[in-house]
Amino acid sequence: MERIPILRIGDILLVSIQVDLQDHIAVALQEDLAERIVSSGSHGVLIDISALEIVDSFIGRMISTIASVSRVLDAQTVVVGMRPAVAITLVELGLSLDGVRTALDVDRGMAMLQADLEHAVRVDHVEDETSGPVG
């Protein structure tokens, strides 16, 4: 079965979909990505869909589901490279992609995720300092 590669860049997993995303490939991607998030401890997922010319309702729901699963596993998702025709199709299908943030390209998506990760580290650091030893 055809699989979509998942690359790790620091604390971010990069998925670049360069094939026609058929339903069974999308389901396999969802499962593979969930396993990689857990095994790598990554906190960010960047999905590049710039090669996709068409997105149907199933694929739209799968992208939303991937983002929801990632969020439950403590990882933020950003979808990049969405073509205007794909965005129009998703809106016409009534899919809002709840919980999915988007960026125009990979550079901007990576910047969004890295900013989120840096903010999370600062918040954890402040919480550690304010909780201090008890007693």
Coordinates of C-alpha atoms in Angstrom, one line a residue:
M1 CA 0.0 0.0 0.0
E2 CA 1.2 3.5 -0.8
R3 CA 2.2 5.6 2.2
I4 CA 3.0 9.2 2.6
P5 CA 6.4 9.9 4.2
I6 CA 6.5 11.7 7.5
L7 CA 9.7 13.6 8.2
R8 CA 10.8 14.9 11.5
I9 CA 12.4 18.4 11.7
G10 CA 13.2 19.1 15.4
D11 CA 9.9 19.0 17.3
I12 CA 7.8 19.2 14.1
L13 CA 6.6 16.5 11.8
L14 CA 6.4 17.4 8.2
V15 CA 3.9 15.7 5.8
S16 CA 4.1 16.7 2.2
I17 CA 1.3 15.2 0.2
Q18 CA 2.7 14.8 -3.4
V19 CA 0.3 12.1 -4.6
D20 CA -3.4 12.1 -5.4
L21 CA -4.8 11.6 -2.0
Q22 CA -7.1 8.6 -2.2
D23 CA -9.3 7.6 0.7
H24 CA -7.2 4.6 1.8
I25 CA -4.0 6.6 1.7
A26 CA -5.6 9.3 3.8
V27 CA -6.7 6.8 6.4
A28 CA -3.2 5.3 6.5
L29 CA -1.8 8.8 6.9
Q30 CA -4.0 9.5 9.9
E31 CA -2.9 6.2 11.6
D32 CA 0.8 6.7 10.7
L33 CA 0.8 10.3 11.9
A34 CA -0.8 9.5 15.2
E35 CA 1.8 6.8 15.9
R36 CA 4.7 9.1 14.9
I37 CA 3.4 11.9 17.2
V38 CA 3.4 9.5 20.1
S39 CA 6.7 7.8 19.3
S40 CA 8.6 11.0 18.6
G41 CA 6.9 13.2 21.2
S42 CA 6.5 15.9 18.6
H43 CA 4.3 18.9 19.4
G44 CA 3.8 20.2 15.8
V45 CA 2.5 18.8 12.6
L46 CA 2.8 20.6 9.3
I47 CA 0.8 19.3 6.3
D48 CA 1.7 20.6 2.9
I49 CA -1.2 20.1 0.4
S50 CA 0.2 22.3 -2.3
A51 CA 0.2 19.4 -4.8
L52 CA -3.4 18.6 -4.2
E53 CA -5.6 20.0 -7.0
I54 CA -8.9 18.5 -5.7
V55 CA -10.2 17.8 -2.2
D56 CA -13.5 16.0 -1.7
S57 CA -15.6 16.0 1.4
F58 CA -13.9 12.8 2.7
I59 CA -10.4 14.2 2.4
G60 CA -11.5 17.5 3.9
R61 CA -13.0 15.6 6.9
M62 CA -9.7 13.5 7.2
I63 CA -7.6 16.7 7.4
S64 CA -9.9 17.9 10.2
T65 CA -9.8 14.6 11.9
I66 CA -6.0 14.5 11.7
A67 CA -5.8 17.9 13.3
S68 CA -8.2 16.8 16.1
V69 CA -6.2 13.6 16.8
S70 CA -3.0 15.6 16.8
R71 CA -4.5 18.0 19.3
V72 CA -5.5 15.2 21.6
L73 CA -2.0 13.9 21.4
D74 CA -0.6 17.4 22.3
A75 CA 0.5 18.5 18.9
Q76 CA -0.7 21.5 16.9
T77 CA -1.5 21.2 13.2
V78 CA -0.9 23.7 10.4
V79 CA -2.0 23.0 6.8
V80 CA 0.0 24.9 4.2
G81 CA -0.1 25.4 0.4
M82 CA -3.9 25.2 0.0
R83 CA -4.8 26.2 -3.6
P84 CA -7.6 28.7 -4.0
A85 CA -9.8 26.1 -5.9
V86 CA -9.3 23.7 -2.9
A87 CA -10.3 26.4 -0.4
I88 CA -13.4 27.3 -2.5
T89 CA -14.4 23.6 -2.7
L90 CA -14.0 23.1 1.1
V91 CA -16.2 26.1 1.7
E92 CA -18.8 25.0 -0.8
L93 CA -18.9 21.6 0.9
G94 CA -19.6 23.3 4.2
L95 CA -16.3 22.1 5.7
S96 CA -14.8 24.7 8.1
L97 CA -11.8 22.6 9.1
D98 CA -12.3 23.4 12.8
G99 CA -9.1 23.4 14.8
V100 CA -7.0 23.5 11.6
R101 CA -4.8 26.5 11.2
T102 CA -3.5 27.4 7.8
A103 CA -0.6 29.3 6.3
L104 CA 0.2 30.2 2.7
D105 CA 3.5 28.2 2.5
V106 CA 5.8 25.9 4.4
D107 CA 8.1 28.7 5.7
R108 CA 5.1 30.6 7.3
G109 CA 3.6 27.3 8.7
M110 CA 7.0 26.4 10.3
A111 CA 7.2 29.9 11.8
M112 CA 3.7 29.5 13.3
L113 CA 4.5 26.2 14.8
Q114 CA 7.9 27.3 16.1
A115 CA 6.3 30.4 17.7
D116 CA 3.7 28.1 19.4
L117 CA 6.4 25.8 20.7
E118 CA 8.5 28.6 22.0
H119 CA 5.5 30.1 23.8
A120 CA 4.6 26.8 25.3
V121 CA 8.2 26.4 26.7
R122 CA 8.0 29.9 28.2
V123 CA 4.7 29.2 29.8
D124 CA 6.0 25.9 31.3
H125 CA 9.1 27.7 32.5
V126 CA 7.0 30.5 34.2
E127 CA 4.7 27.9 35.8
D128 CA 7.7 26.0 37.1
E129 CA 9.1 29.2 38.7
T130 CA 5.8 30.2 40.3
S131 CA 4.9 26.8 41.6
G132 CA 8.3 26.4 43.4
P133 CA 8.8 24.1 46.3
V134 CA 6.0 23.8 48.8
G135 CA 6.6 23.9 52.5

